Short mmCIF file of C-alpha atoms in Angstrom, two decimals:
data_model
loop_
_atom_site.label_atom_id
_atom_site.label_comp_id
_atom_site.label_asym_id
_atom_site.label_seq_id
_atom_site.Cartn_x
_atom_site.Cartn_y
_atom_site.Cartn_z
CA MET A 1 0.00 0.00 0.00
CA SER A 2 1.46 3.36 -0.97
CA LYS A 3 1.84 6.30 1.34
CA PHE A 4 -0.97 8.03 -0.55
CA ASP A 5 -3.28 5.05 0.03
CA ARG A 6 -2.49 4.91 3.73
CA THR A 7 -3.06 8.61 4.27
CA GLU A 8 -6.23 8.78 2.22
CA GLU A 9 -7.67 5.68 3.86
CA ALA A 10 -7.02 7.20 7.29
CA ALA A 11 -8.54 10.51 6.15
CA ALA A 12 -11.65 8.67 4.91
CA ARG A 13 -12.08 6.95 8.27
CA TRP A 14 -11.78 10.28 10.04
CA LEU A 15 -14.36 11.77 7.75
CA ILE A 16 -16.78 8.91 8.44
CA ARG A 17 -16.32 9.40 12.19
CA TYR A 18 -16.64 13.15 11.81
CA GLU A 19 -20.15 12.72 10.41
CA GLU A 20 -21.32 10.77 13.43
CA SER A 21 -23.74 12.21 15.94
CA ASP A 22 -21.57 11.34 18.93
CA TRP A 23 -18.68 13.50 17.71
CA THR A 24 -17.30 15.17 20.83
CA ASP A 25 -14.84 17.94 21.59
CA ALA A 26 -12.36 15.25 22.50
CA ASP A 27 -12.82 13.66 19.06
CA GLN A 28 -12.28 17.06 17.49
CA ALA A 29 -9.08 17.49 19.50
CA GLU A 30 -7.88 14.10 18.29
CA LEU A 31 -8.70 14.92 14.71
CA ASP A 32 -6.93 18.27 15.05
CA SER A 33 -3.87 16.54 16.35
CA TRP A 34 -3.93 14.03 13.46
CA LEU A 35 -4.34 16.87 11.00
CA SER A 36 -1.49 18.90 12.41
CA ALA A 37 0.80 15.88 12.69
CA ASP A 38 1.49 16.01 8.96
CA VAL A 39 0.61 18.51 6.27
CA GLU A 40 -0.21 15.57 4.00
CA HIS A 41 -2.93 14.52 6.43
CA LYS A 42 -4.46 17.95 6.22
CA VAL A 43 -4.52 18.27 2.44
CA ALA A 44 -5.79 14.69 2.04
CA PHE A 45 -8.63 15.35 4.50
CA TRP A 46 -9.61 18.64 2.84
CA ARG A 47 -9.57 17.04 -0.59
CA LEU A 48 -11.85 14.15 0.41
CA LYS A 49 -14.19 16.34 2.42
CA ASP A 50 -14.57 18.79 -0.43
CA ALA A 51 -15.64 16.07 -2.87
CA TRP A 52 -17.73 14.09 -0.39
CA THR A 53 -19.84 17.02 0.81
CA LYS A 54 -20.70 17.84 -2.81
CA GLY A 55 -23.00 14.82 -2.58
CA ASP A 56 -24.91 16.17 0.42
CA ARG A 57 -27.35 17.95 -1.82
CA LEU A 58 -28.54 14.61 -3.17
CA ALA A 59 -30.42 14.11 0.09
CA SER A 60 -32.08 17.51 0.00
CA ARG A 61 -33.16 16.97 -3.57
CA ARG A 62 -34.73 13.69 -2.59
CA ALA A 63 -36.67 15.48 0.14
CA ASP A 64 -38.05 17.86 -2.49
CA THR A 65 -39.24 15.21 -4.85
CA VAL A 66 -40.17 12.25 -2.72
CA THR A 67 -42.59 12.11 0.15
CA ALA A 68 -40.62 10.71 3.01
CA GLU A 69 -42.09 7.54 4.47
CA ARG A 70 -41.18 8.74 7.89
CA GLN A 71 -39.53 11.77 9.35
CA ARG A 72 -35.80 11.33 9.34
CA PRO A 73 -33.64 13.28 11.73
CA LYS A 74 -30.59 14.96 10.29
CA LEU A 75 -28.26 12.81 8.30
CA HIS A 76 -25.32 12.97 10.63
CA ARG A 77 -27.22 11.89 13.72
CA TYR A 78 -27.44 8.42 12.35
CA PHE A 79 -23.91 7.44 11.75
CA GLN A 80 -22.91 5.37 14.67
CA ILE A 81 -20.00 3.22 13.83
CA ALA A 82 -18.93 0.25 15.82
CA ALA A 83 -16.89 2.07 18.41
CA GLY A 84 -15.69 -1.23 19.73
CA LEU A 85 -13.55 -1.84 16.69
CA ALA A 86 -10.30 -2.50 18.50
CA ALA A 87 -8.34 -2.12 15.33
CA VAL A 88 -8.98 -1.96 11.65
CA LEU A 89 -6.65 -3.72 9.29
CA VAL A 90 -5.82 -1.20 6.64
CA ALA A 91 -3.50 -3.27 4.55
CA ALA A 92 -5.83 -6.26 4.77
CA ILE A 93 -3.05 -8.74 4.48
CA LEU A 94 -3.19 -12.42 5.14
CA LEU A 95 -2.60 -12.48 8.87
CA VAL A 96 -5.59 -12.93 11.09
CA PRO A 97 -5.40 -11.20 14.44
CA ALA A 98 -6.30 -13.41 17.36
CA MET A 99 -7.24 -12.34 20.86
CA LEU A 100 -4.72 -13.31 23.48
CA GLY A 101 -4.53 -12.43 27.15
CA ASN A 102 -2.49 -9.35 26.40
CA GLY A 103 -4.37 -7.64 23.60
CA GLU A 104 -4.79 -8.28 19.95
CA LEU A 105 -2.04 -10.09 18.10
CA PHE A 106 -0.50 -8.88 14.86
CA GLU A 107 2.15 -10.87 13.04
CA THR A 108 4.00 -10.59 9.79
CA ALA A 109 5.88 -13.33 7.99
CA LYS A 110 9.35 -12.80 6.57
CA GLY A 111 9.30 -10.26 3.75
CA VAL A 112 5.80 -9.04 4.60
CA GLN A 113 4.88 -5.61 5.94
CA GLN A 114 1.56 -4.56 7.33
CA THR A 115 -0.06 -1.29 8.30
CA VAL A 116 -2.55 -1.29 11.14
CA LEU A 117 -4.80 1.63 11.96
CA LEU A 118 -5.74 1.55 15.62
CA ALA A 119 -9.07 2.65 17.02
CA ASP A 120 -7.57 5.83 18.50
CA GLY A 121 -6.32 6.93 15.07
CA SER A 122 -2.74 5.92 15.77
CA GLN A 123 -0.99 3.86 13.17
CA MET A 124 1.53 1.03 13.31
CA GLU A 125 3.59 -0.32 10.47
CA LEU A 126 4.97 -3.78 11.09
CA ASN A 127 8.21 -4.63 9.33
CA THR A 128 9.29 -8.09 8.24
CA ALA A 129 9.06 -11.04 10.68
CA THR A 130 7.40 -9.05 13.44
CA ARG A 131 5.08 -10.05 16.23
CA LEU A 132 3.32 -7.58 18.49
CA ARG A 133 0.20 -7.27 20.60
CA ALA A 134 -1.87 -4.13 21.09
CA ASP A 135 -4.32 -3.29 23.83
CA LEU A 136 -6.02 0.08 23.59
CA ALA A 137 -8.86 -0.56 25.99
CA GLY A 138 -7.09 0.29 29.25
CA ALA A 139 -6.08 3.54 30.91
CA ARG A 140 -2.81 3.38 28.98
CA ARG A 141 -2.52 2.46 25.33
CA GLU A 142 -0.15 -0.51 25.36
CA VAL A 143 1.77 -2.46 22.76
CA TRP A 144 4.05 -5.43 23.42
CA LEU A 145 6.74 -5.90 20.81
CA ASP A 146 7.65 -9.57 21.05
CA SER A 147 10.06 -9.55 18.14
CA GLY A 148 10.88 -7.62 15.00
CA GLU A 149 10.37 -3.97 14.20
CA ALA A 150 7.52 -1.51 13.96
CA TYR A 151 7.05 2.16 13.21
CA PHE A 152 4.45 4.09 15.20
CA GLU A 153 2.56 7.29 14.52
CA VAL A 154 0.82 8.01 17.77
CA VAL A 155 -2.12 10.37 18.08
CA HIS A 156 -1.55 12.82 20.91
CA ASN A 157 -3.56 12.14 24.03
CA PRO A 158 -2.13 13.43 27.31
CA ARG A 159 -4.62 11.47 29.38
CA ARG A 160 -3.77 8.13 27.83
CA PRO A 161 -0.04 7.63 27.33
CA PHE A 162 1.09 5.18 24.69
CA VAL A 163 3.61 2.61 25.87
CA VAL A 164 5.61 0.14 23.83
CA HIS A 165 7.02 -2.71 25.92
CA ALA A 166 10.11 -4.14 24.26
CA GLY A 167 11.63 -6.78 26.50
CA SER A 168 13.54 -5.10 29.25
CA HIS A 169 12.64 -1.60 28.07
CA ASP A 170 9.52 0.52 27.91
CA VAL A 171 9.08 3.33 25.43
CA LYS A 172 6.57 5.93 26.63
CA VAL A 173 5.12 8.63 24.45
CA LEU A 174 2.27 11.10 24.32
CA GLY A 175 2.06 11.66 20.59
CA THR A 176 4.87 11.30 18.13
CA ARG A 177 6.48 9.18 15.42
CA PHE A 178 9.16 6.66 16.14
CA SER A 179 10.24 3.09 15.48
CA VAL A 180 11.19 0.28 17.81
CA ARG A 181 13.22 -2.75 16.78
CA ARG A 182 13.84 -5.76 18.96
CA ASP A 183 16.36 -8.53 18.37
CA GLY A 184 16.15 -10.67 21.48
CA ASP A 185 17.27 -8.39 24.32
CA ALA A 186 18.73 -5.70 22.12
CA VAL A 187 16.32 -2.83 21.49
CA GLN A 188 16.73 0.04 19.08
CA VAL A 189 14.54 3.14 19.16
CA ALA A 190 14.64 5.83 16.46
CA VAL A 191 12.63 9.03 16.88
CA LEU A 192 11.44 10.87 13.81
CA GLN A 193 9.34 13.53 15.52
CA GLY A 194 8.50 14.58 19.07
CA ARG A 195 9.94 13.04 22.26
CA VAL A 196 9.82 9.63 23.85
CA ARG A 197 11.10 8.29 27.15
CA LEU A 198 13.02 5.06 27.28
CA ASP A 199 12.87 3.24 30.63
CA ASP A 200 14.87 0.24 31.68
CA ILE A 201 12.24 -1.61 33.68
CA GLU A 202 14.73 -4.05 35.16
CA ARG A 203 17.00 -1.43 36.68
CA ALA A 204 14.17 0.96 37.50
CA LYS A 205 16.46 3.75 38.65
CA PRO A 206 16.02 7.32 37.46
CA SER A 207 19.45 7.11 35.85
CA SER A 208 18.26 4.24 33.69
CA SER A 209 15.70 6.47 31.94
CA ALA A 210 16.56 8.41 28.84
CA VAL A 211 14.58 11.05 26.99
CA LEU A 212 15.00 10.86 23.23
CA THR A 213 14.13 13.71 20.91
CA ALA A 214 13.69 13.90 17.15
CA GLY A 215 16.69 12.57 15.28
CA ALA A 216 17.89 10.39 18.15
CA ILE A 217 18.71 6.73 17.75
CA ALA A 218 19.16 4.68 20.92
CA ARG A 219 20.52 1.16 21.15
CA THR A 220 20.31 -0.92 24.27
CA ASP A 221 21.96 -4.17 25.23
CA ASP A 222 23.22 -5.82 28.42
CA ALA A 223 25.76 -3.06 28.93
CA GLY A 224 23.26 -0.19 28.85
CA VAL A 225 21.94 2.40 26.45
CA LEU A 226 23.90 4.12 23.73
CA ILE A 227 22.22 7.26 22.41
CA ARG A 228 23.32 8.93 19.23
CA GLN A 229 21.86 12.29 18.24
CA ALA A 230 21.75 11.84 14.49
CA SER A 231 19.45 13.84 12.23
CA ALA A 232 15.88 13.51 11.08
CA GLU A 233 17.31 12.54 7.70
CA ARG A 234 19.35 9.72 9.20
CA VAL A 235 16.26 8.44 11.05
CA GLN A 236 14.32 8.71 7.80
CA ASP A 237 16.97 6.48 6.16
CA ASP A 238 16.60 4.05 9.02
CA LEU A 239 12.91 3.91 8.23
CA GLY A 240 13.57 3.21 4.55
CA TRP A 241 12.00 -0.23 5.08
CA ARG A 242 8.61 1.46 5.10
CA GLU A 243 9.11 2.01 1.37
CA GLY A 244 10.70 -1.41 0.94
CA LEU A 245 14.19 0.11 0.86
CA LEU A 246 17.35 -0.62 2.77
CA VAL A 247 19.51 2.46 3.09
CA PHE A 248 23.21 1.87 3.66
CA ASP A 249 25.76 4.53 4.45
CA GLN A 250 29.28 3.36 5.22
CA THR A 251 27.72 0.06 6.26
CA THR A 252 29.87 -3.05 6.40
CA LEU A 253 28.90 -5.81 4.02
CA GLU A 254 28.40 -8.03 7.03
CA GLU A 255 25.70 -5.74 8.41
CA ALA A 256 24.15 -5.21 4.98
CA VAL A 257 23.89 -8.96 4.43
CA ALA A 258 22.27 -9.38 7.87
CA GLU A 259 19.69 -6.78 6.85
CA PHE A 260 18.88 -8.60 3.60
CA ASN A 261 18.56 -11.86 5.49
CA ARG A 262 15.80 -10.35 7.66
CA TYR A 263 13.59 -9.90 4.61
CA ASN A 264 14.28 -12.90 2.45
CA GLY A 265 14.01 -16.66 2.56
CA ARG A 266 17.19 -16.85 0.53
CA GLN A 267 20.06 -16.36 3.00
CA LEU A 268 23.34 -14.66 2.17
CA VAL A 269 26.57 -15.89 3.74
CA ILE A 270 29.99 -14.25 3.56
CA ALA A 271 32.84 -16.71 3.31
CA ASP A 272 35.73 -14.33 3.92
CA PRO A 273 36.28 -11.84 6.83
CA ALA A 274 38.01 -9.38 4.50
CA VAL A 275 34.91 -9.32 2.33
CA ALA A 276 32.67 -8.87 5.40
CA ALA A 277 34.53 -5.66 6.28
CA ILE A 278 33.95 -3.97 2.90
CA ARG A 279 31.88 -0.81 3.36
CA ILE A 280 29.03 -0.04 1.04
CA GLY A 281 26.45 2.73 0.59
CA GLY A 282 23.25 3.26 -1.36
CA ARG A 283 19.56 2.52 -1.44
CA LEU A 284 18.49 -0.98 -2.34
CA GLN A 285 15.22 -2.84 -2.61
CA ALA A 286 14.98 -5.12 0.44
CA ARG A 287 13.45 -8.00 -1.54
CA ASN A 288 15.80 -7.80 -4.50
CA VAL A 289 18.53 -10.26 -3.51
CA ASP A 290 19.50 -10.85 -7.14
CA GLY A 291 19.99 -7.14 -7.77
CA PHE A 292 22.17 -6.88 -4.68
CA THR A 293 24.40 -9.84 -5.53
CA ARG A 294 24.73 -8.65 -9.15
CA LEU A 295 26.02 -5.31 -7.83
CA LEU A 296 28.53 -7.13 -5.64
CA GLU A 297 29.75 -9.12 -8.62
CA ARG A 298 29.91 -6.19 -11.00
CA ILE A 299 31.17 -3.39 -8.78
CA TYR A 300 33.21 -5.20 -6.16
CA GLY A 301 34.28 -8.14 -8.32
CA LEU A 302 33.09 -10.65 -5.71
CA LYS A 303 32.13 -14.22 -6.43
CA VAL A 304 28.53 -15.24 -5.80
CA GLU A 305 27.51 -18.89 -5.67
CA THR A 306 23.93 -20.03 -5.21
CA ASP A 307 23.06 -23.39 -3.78
CA GLY A 308 19.34 -23.71 -3.23
CA ASN A 309 18.40 -21.09 -0.65
CA LEU A 310 21.99 -20.40 0.34
CA VAL A 311 24.00 -17.72 -1.43
CA THR A 312 27.72 -17.63 -0.65
CA ILE A 313 29.74 -14.47 -1.26
CA SER A 314 33.50 -14.72 -1.51
CA LYS A 315 36.51 -13.14 -3.20
CA MET B 1 0.43 33.85 7.95
CA VAL B 2 -2.75 32.64 6.23
CA ASP B 3 -5.11 30.72 8.52
CA ASP B 4 -6.29 27.19 7.81
CA ALA B 5 -9.92 28.08 7.06
CA THR B 6 -8.78 30.48 4.32
CA LEU B 7 -6.31 27.94 3.00
CA GLU B 8 -8.89 25.17 2.91
CA ALA B 9 -11.34 27.36 1.00
CA TRP B 10 -8.57 28.35 -1.43
CA PHE B 11 -7.55 24.71 -1.96
CA CYS B 12 -11.15 23.69 -2.72
CA ARG B 13 -11.76 26.64 -5.02
CA GLU B 14 -8.40 26.96 -6.83
CA VAL B 15 -6.07 24.03 -6.27
CA PHE B 16 -8.08 20.81 -6.35
CA PRO B 17 -9.74 21.74 -9.66
CA LEU B 18 -6.23 21.55 -11.17
CA GLU B 19 -5.88 17.93 -10.14
CA ARG B 20 -6.38 16.29 -13.52
CA ALA B 21 -3.72 18.50 -15.14
CA LEU B 22 -1.39 18.12 -12.16
CA THR B 23 -1.63 14.33 -12.24
CA ARG B 24 -0.89 14.32 -15.96
CA PHE B 25 2.09 16.63 -15.41
CA ILE B 26 3.62 14.38 -12.75
CA ARG B 27 2.99 11.23 -14.79
CA ARG B 28 4.68 12.73 -17.84
CA ASN B 29 7.77 13.73 -15.91
CA TRP B 30 8.32 10.80 -13.58
CA ARG B 31 9.39 7.35 -14.63
CA GLU B 32 7.80 5.30 -11.82
CA GLU B 33 4.05 5.15 -12.32
CA SER B 34 3.61 3.77 -8.79
CA ASP B 35 5.02 7.01 -7.31
CA VAL B 36 2.58 9.36 -9.04
CA LEU B 37 -0.13 9.58 -6.37
CA ASP B 38 2.39 9.84 -3.54
CA LEU B 39 4.10 12.66 -5.40
CA ARG B 40 0.81 14.44 -6.02
CA GLN B 41 0.01 14.33 -2.32
CA GLU B 42 3.47 15.68 -1.50
CA VAL B 43 2.99 18.49 -4.01
CA TYR B 44 -0.27 19.47 -2.29
CA ALA B 45 1.60 19.52 1.02
CA ARG B 46 4.37 21.72 -0.44
CA VAL B 47 1.73 24.03 -1.95
CA TYR B 48 0.11 24.31 1.47
CA GLU B 49 3.40 25.20 3.11
CA ALA B 50 4.25 27.79 0.49
CA ALA B 51 0.77 29.36 0.43
CA ARG B 52 0.74 29.74 4.20
CA ASP B 53 3.03 32.75 3.83
CA GLY B 54 0.56 34.39 1.45
CA LEU B 55 -1.89 33.22 -1.19
CA PRO B 56 -0.53 33.63 -4.70
CA ARG B 57 -2.47 35.76 -7.15
CA GLN B 58 -2.75 32.88 -9.61
CA ALA B 59 -2.98 29.32 -8.38
CA GLY B 60 -2.07 27.57 -11.66
CA PRO B 61 1.51 28.73 -12.27
CA PHE B 62 2.17 28.55 -8.54
CA VAL B 63 1.07 24.91 -8.20
CA PHE B 64 3.02 23.74 -11.25
CA THR B 65 6.18 25.55 -10.19
CA VAL B 66 5.96 23.86 -6.80
CA ALA B 67 5.37 20.52 -8.56
CA ARG B 68 8.38 20.93 -10.83
CA ASN B 69 10.68 21.86 -7.95
CA HIS B 70 9.43 18.94 -5.92
CA LEU B 71 10.12 16.46 -8.74
CA ILE B 72 13.63 17.83 -9.12
CA ASN B 73 14.29 17.49 -5.40
CA CYS B 74 12.94 13.95 -5.36
CA ALA B 75 15.02 12.90 -8.36
CA ARG B 76 18.13 14.31 -6.67
CA ARG B 77 17.40 12.63 -3.37
CA ALA B 78 16.63 9.21 -4.81
CA ARG B 79 20.07 8.05 -5.74
CA ILE B 80 18.50 5.15 -7.59
CA VAL B 81 17.05 7.56 -10.14
CA SER B 82 19.49 8.34 -12.90
CA PHE B 83 20.95 11.78 -13.18
CA ASP B 84 19.69 12.41 -16.69
CA GLN B 85 16.21 12.57 -15.24
CA VAL B 86 17.25 15.53 -13.08
CA ALA B 87 18.77 17.21 -16.13
CA ASP B 88 15.52 16.65 -18.07
CA LEU B 89 13.46 18.18 -15.30
CA GLU B 90 15.70 21.19 -14.88
CA SER B 91 15.61 22.06 -18.54
CA MET B 92 11.86 21.53 -18.69
CA ASP B 93 9.55 24.46 -19.24
CA ILE B 94 6.11 24.21 -17.81
CA GLN B 95 3.82 23.71 -20.76
CA PRO B 96 1.17 26.40 -21.16
CA ASP B 97 -1.53 23.73 -21.50
CA VAL B 98 -1.02 22.41 -17.99
CA LEU B 99 -1.65 25.87 -16.60
CA THR B 100 -5.24 25.94 -17.74
CA PRO B 101 -7.40 24.61 -14.94
CA ASP B 102 -10.41 22.48 -15.65
CA ARG B 103 -13.39 24.74 -15.89
CA HIS B 104 -14.81 25.42 -12.47
CA LEU B 105 -17.96 23.45 -12.13
CA ALA B 106 -21.20 25.03 -11.09
CA ALA B 107 -22.82 23.52 -8.02
CA ARG B 108 -25.41 21.71 -10.12
CA ASP B 109 -22.71 20.22 -12.37
CA GLU B 110 -20.81 19.09 -9.32
CA LEU B 111 -23.83 17.25 -8.05
CA ARG B 112 -24.23 15.57 -11.45
CA ARG B 113 -20.58 14.66 -11.41
CA PHE B 114 -21.00 13.15 -7.94
CA GLU B 115 -23.88 11.06 -9.24
CA ALA B 116 -21.86 9.96 -12.26
CA GLY B 117 -19.03 8.92 -9.93
CA LEU B 118 -21.56 7.03 -7.85
CA GLU B 119 -22.77 5.14 -10.94
CA LYS B 120 -19.24 3.91 -11.61
CA LEU B 121 -18.87 2.21 -8.23
CA PRO B 122 -19.21 -1.56 -7.85
CA ARG B 123 -22.75 -2.58 -6.94
CA GLN B 124 -22.42 -3.09 -3.17
CA CYS B 125 -20.23 -0.04 -2.70
CA ARG B 126 -22.66 2.12 -4.67
CA GLU B 127 -25.57 0.86 -2.63
CA VAL B 128 -23.84 1.68 0.67
CA VAL B 129 -22.95 5.21 -0.44
CA ARG B 130 -26.45 5.76 -1.79
CA LEU B 131 -28.09 4.63 1.44
CA ARG B 132 -25.90 6.97 3.45
CA LYS B 133 -26.00 10.04 1.24
CA ILE B 134 -29.52 9.85 -0.10
CA GLU B 135 -31.54 7.82 2.35
CA GLY B 136 -29.62 9.02 5.39
CA LEU B 137 -29.36 5.55 6.92
CA THR B 138 -27.02 4.76 9.78
CA THR B 139 -24.23 2.27 9.40
CA ARG B 140 -26.26 -0.22 11.41
CA GLU B 141 -29.41 0.32 9.34
CA THR B 142 -27.39 -0.02 6.16
CA ALA B 143 -25.85 -3.23 7.44
CA ASP B 144 -29.30 -4.62 8.35
CA ARG B 145 -30.88 -3.57 5.08
CA LEU B 146 -28.14 -5.22 3.01
CA SER B 147 -27.51 -8.12 5.42
CA ILE B 148 -23.80 -7.39 5.64
CA ALA B 149 -21.45 -6.68 8.54
CA ARG B 150 -21.04 -3.15 9.87
CA GLY B 151 -17.31 -3.34 9.26
CA THR B 152 -18.08 -4.08 5.62
CA VAL B 153 -20.35 -1.04 5.44
CA GLU B 154 -17.58 1.14 6.78
CA GLN B 155 -14.98 -0.34 4.42
CA GLN B 156 -17.31 0.18 1.45
CA LEU B 157 -17.84 3.79 2.53
CA VAL B 158 -14.09 4.30 2.57
CA HIS B 159 -13.79 2.81 -0.93
CA GLY B 160 -16.73 4.81 -2.23
CA MET B 161 -15.59 8.08 -0.71
CA ARG B 162 -12.14 7.76 -2.22
CA ALA B 163 -13.32 6.64 -5.64
CA VAL B 164 -15.93 9.40 -5.94
CA ALA B 165 -13.37 12.04 -4.85
CA ASP B 166 -11.01 10.73 -7.53
CA PHE B 167 -13.72 10.82 -10.20
CA MET B 168 -14.84 14.34 -9.25
CA ARG B 169 -11.28 15.53 -9.82
CA GLY B 170 -11.01 13.99 -13.26
CA GLY B 171 -9.62 10.57 -12.28
CA SER B 172 -10.91 7.19 -13.34
CA GLY B 173 -13.13 6.81 -10.26
CA LYS B 174 -12.03 3.23 -9.73
CA VAL B 175 -11.97 1.72 -6.26
CA ARG B 176 -8.37 1.41 -5.07
CA ARG B 177 -7.56 -1.88 -3.38
CA PRO B 178 -4.25 -3.53 -2.56
CA THR B 179 -3.08 -4.67 -5.99
CA SER B 180 -3.05 -8.33 -6.91
CA LYS B 181 0.69 -8.00 -7.36
CA ALA B 182 1.09 -6.77 -3.79
CA ARG B 183 -1.08 -9.60 -2.57
CA ALA B 184 0.93 -12.22 -4.44
CA ARG B 185 4.11 -10.81 -2.95
CA ASN B 186 2.71 -10.94 0.55
CA GLN B 187 1.71 -14.53 0.25
CA GLU B 188 5.17 -15.72 -0.68
#
């Protein structure tokens, strides 16, 4: 699903809600925050609303020409939409969410990405081989990232913080955009916009909390947290997977190969440590293993041998 | 600083009527067909940002200048796009024909156009939109009347809303779903 599709779909759902009779000030505040989160949200919403309301006069014309069978209250009073929809699958991909003890389960297989629009208007994009659970019913909006990586666009709501539990760390936000990646105990958080707080729940000391602002990338492991203040652009590169791209900049071939292996059934192996240390840069399609190995052959003069699902790279 | 209400009115009156020409312009100057709608949305966002400092006297030349600059920036940023594309874009003059907006439609024509867009929708989708817009039924009533789930009603409304908006702005008015190609890829 393209970015345009995602935004317009979300705008359409807002517009449907907006026409409901139970639209409250709080709803309006949420919509305002969604609209101001991204200029593209705003223009998409205006564009749909402009066209959609052009059809409103159809109803009035009907009233002129047809004797109504019964008095109908105003159009908008009627539109009650299942408020209990815990989440709506936007990308409608093959995985069926199942209710577990801790919220609704979302999973993606290797090479699959999925966008999920949550009932509060927040959005999650699951990267390859990811498993997470979401529970929005409680006082806090909670997500458990069991494995993999996800990008979040959280609708601002000061009364209901949004928490992502990633193993030993919690990521708390009010309303912002960020991604969380979990490989076992290692957690990486990249913030595109706004602020988030990263808490080590096992140490639970004030010193084990870190506040991350836009452009920050934090990595945690057994030793602690390493925070690097990069730039929004660097974080954007890190999120290249949302467009199906891997972005490398002075990345070792070893790391690049590990990235490819996250997305593909065909696994790349480097036979030679000297080859593993080669640094590469560029933007590559995550699913295009052939394109990647062809580049390695052509540009770096490496040897690529394929044996079933195993691709060996050597000098 | 121009406020949002003024900007929204200006977009509806001056900018969105240019959509057919704008889409054609982007399509002609960008190699990847699948990027066109994303780019159009980004152009609208750039137009918004630029117009916030003051509405231009003429929307047409303004919108297409913003579009051209945006395409150049995108081609530069995407290292996977070849550099001759940037050169092409930089030497490109905006054709006079793209500056002519589609004739502004009178309210009655717009209503006809809405109805024509409605006629193009698939049967169930059309029925759901019709029941909401014309009969004023609730989602629940619509679901009961058609014996379908409420979630389906909502999804059909989303499809219908988007397709009609596309048709009203000179697009094909087809319902956009995840493509079969995308589905095949996801089932690998």
